[in-house]
Short mmCIF file of C-alpha atoms in Angstrom, two decimals:
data_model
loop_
_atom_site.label_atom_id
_atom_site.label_comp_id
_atom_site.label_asym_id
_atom_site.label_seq_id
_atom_site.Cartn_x
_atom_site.Cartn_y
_atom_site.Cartn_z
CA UNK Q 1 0.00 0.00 0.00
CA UNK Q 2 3.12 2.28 1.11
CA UNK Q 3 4.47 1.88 -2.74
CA UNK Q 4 0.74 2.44 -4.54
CA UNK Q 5 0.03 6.01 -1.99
CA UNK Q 6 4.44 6.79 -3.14
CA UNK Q 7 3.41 5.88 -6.84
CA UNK Q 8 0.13 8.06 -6.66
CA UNK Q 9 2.38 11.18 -5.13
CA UNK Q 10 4.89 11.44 -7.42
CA UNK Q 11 2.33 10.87 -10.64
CA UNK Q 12 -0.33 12.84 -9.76
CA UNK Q 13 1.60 16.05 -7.90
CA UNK Q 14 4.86 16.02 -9.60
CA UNK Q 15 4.54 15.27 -12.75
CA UNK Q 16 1.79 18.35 -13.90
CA UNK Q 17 3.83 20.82 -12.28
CA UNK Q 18 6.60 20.33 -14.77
CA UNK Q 19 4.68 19.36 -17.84
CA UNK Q 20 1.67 22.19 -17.85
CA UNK Q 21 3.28 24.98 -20.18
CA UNK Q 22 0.74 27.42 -19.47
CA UNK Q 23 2.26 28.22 -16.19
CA UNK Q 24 3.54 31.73 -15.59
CA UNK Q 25 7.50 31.89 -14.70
CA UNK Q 26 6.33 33.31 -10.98
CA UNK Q 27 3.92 30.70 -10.75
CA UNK Q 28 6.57 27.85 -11.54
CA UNK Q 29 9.29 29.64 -9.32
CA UNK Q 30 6.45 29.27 -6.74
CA UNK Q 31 6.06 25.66 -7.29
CA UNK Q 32 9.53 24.69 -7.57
CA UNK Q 33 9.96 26.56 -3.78
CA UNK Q 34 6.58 24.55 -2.57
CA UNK Q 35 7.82 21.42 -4.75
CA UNK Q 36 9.90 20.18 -1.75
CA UNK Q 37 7.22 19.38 0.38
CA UNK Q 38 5.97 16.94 -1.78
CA UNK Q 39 9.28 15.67 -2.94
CA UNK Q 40 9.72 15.09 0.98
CA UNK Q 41 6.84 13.76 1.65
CA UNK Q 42 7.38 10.95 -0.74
CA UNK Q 43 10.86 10.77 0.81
CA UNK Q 44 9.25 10.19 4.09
CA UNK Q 45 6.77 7.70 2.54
CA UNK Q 46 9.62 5.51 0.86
CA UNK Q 47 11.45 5.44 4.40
CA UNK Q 48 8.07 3.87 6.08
CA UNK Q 49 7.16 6.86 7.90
CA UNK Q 50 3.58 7.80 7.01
CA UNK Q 51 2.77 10.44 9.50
CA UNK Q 52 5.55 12.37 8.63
CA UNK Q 53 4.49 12.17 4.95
CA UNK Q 54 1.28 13.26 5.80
CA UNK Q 55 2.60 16.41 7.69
CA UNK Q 56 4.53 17.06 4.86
CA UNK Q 57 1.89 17.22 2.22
CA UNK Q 58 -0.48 18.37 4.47
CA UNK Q 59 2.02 21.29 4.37
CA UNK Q 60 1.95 21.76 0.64
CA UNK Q 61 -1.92 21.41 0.47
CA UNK Q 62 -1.49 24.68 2.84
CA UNK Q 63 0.80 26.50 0.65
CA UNK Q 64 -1.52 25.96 -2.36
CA UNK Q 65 -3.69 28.44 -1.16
CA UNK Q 66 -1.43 30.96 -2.22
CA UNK Q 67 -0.93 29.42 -5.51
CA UNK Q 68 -4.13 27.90 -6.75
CA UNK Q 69 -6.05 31.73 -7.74
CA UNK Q 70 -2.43 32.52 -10.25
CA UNK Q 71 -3.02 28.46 -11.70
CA UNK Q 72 -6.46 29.25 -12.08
CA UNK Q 73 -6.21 32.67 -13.96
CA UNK Q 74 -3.10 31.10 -16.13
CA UNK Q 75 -4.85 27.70 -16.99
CA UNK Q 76 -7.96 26.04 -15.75
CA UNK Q 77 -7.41 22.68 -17.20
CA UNK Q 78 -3.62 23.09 -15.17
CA UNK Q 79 -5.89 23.74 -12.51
CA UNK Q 80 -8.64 21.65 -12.50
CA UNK Q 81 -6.54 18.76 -13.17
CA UNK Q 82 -4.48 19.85 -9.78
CA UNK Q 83 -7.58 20.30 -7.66
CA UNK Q 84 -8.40 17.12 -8.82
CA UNK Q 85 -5.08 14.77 -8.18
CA UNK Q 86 -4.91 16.19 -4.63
CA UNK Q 87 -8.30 15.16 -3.93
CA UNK Q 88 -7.16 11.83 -5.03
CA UNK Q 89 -4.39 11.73 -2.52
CA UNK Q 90 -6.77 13.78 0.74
CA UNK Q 91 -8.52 10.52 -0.03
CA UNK Q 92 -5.76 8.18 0.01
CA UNK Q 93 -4.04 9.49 2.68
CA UNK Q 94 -7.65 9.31 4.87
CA UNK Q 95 -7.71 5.98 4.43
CA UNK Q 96 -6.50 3.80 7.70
CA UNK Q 97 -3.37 2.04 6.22
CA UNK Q 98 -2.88 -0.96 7.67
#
């Protein structure tokens, strides 16, 4: 489950940040500086520790706030398709791993 929630991270949150081109330069400066939480999140996923990895993303999902109006006025498909990989992995990371 640890590898498939890892798997889901780096796909879904990583991935569109460096592939949608109709980011702004600030806006991509901004998500390279909020980029580490999720890169450490998945960090602390890999190494077995799920709480931390939690906190960590948990952390990111904060700092989107500040982001998500500039991603909306530069590209609602960038995003919609944001809003909606997050949501996948609120509801993953709600789940009661065993």
């Amino acid at each position: 489950m640890r590898k498939f929630l890892v798997l889901l991270l780096s796909v879904f949150l990583i991935l569109p940040f460096f592939s949608t081109k109709a980011l702004a330069v600030d806006i991509k400066v901004e998500f390279s500086k909020q980029n580490e939480f999720i890169v450490s999140s998945i960090k602390a996923v890999k190494s077995n520790d799920l709480s931390k990895g939690k906190n960590l993303y948990e952390k990111y999902s904060q700092s989107w706030i500040d982001l998500e109006d500039g991603v909306k006025a530069q590209s609602k498909v960038a995003y919609g398709y944001i809003e909606s990989k997050m949501g996948m992995v609120h509801f993953l990371l709600a789940q009661d791993h065993v």
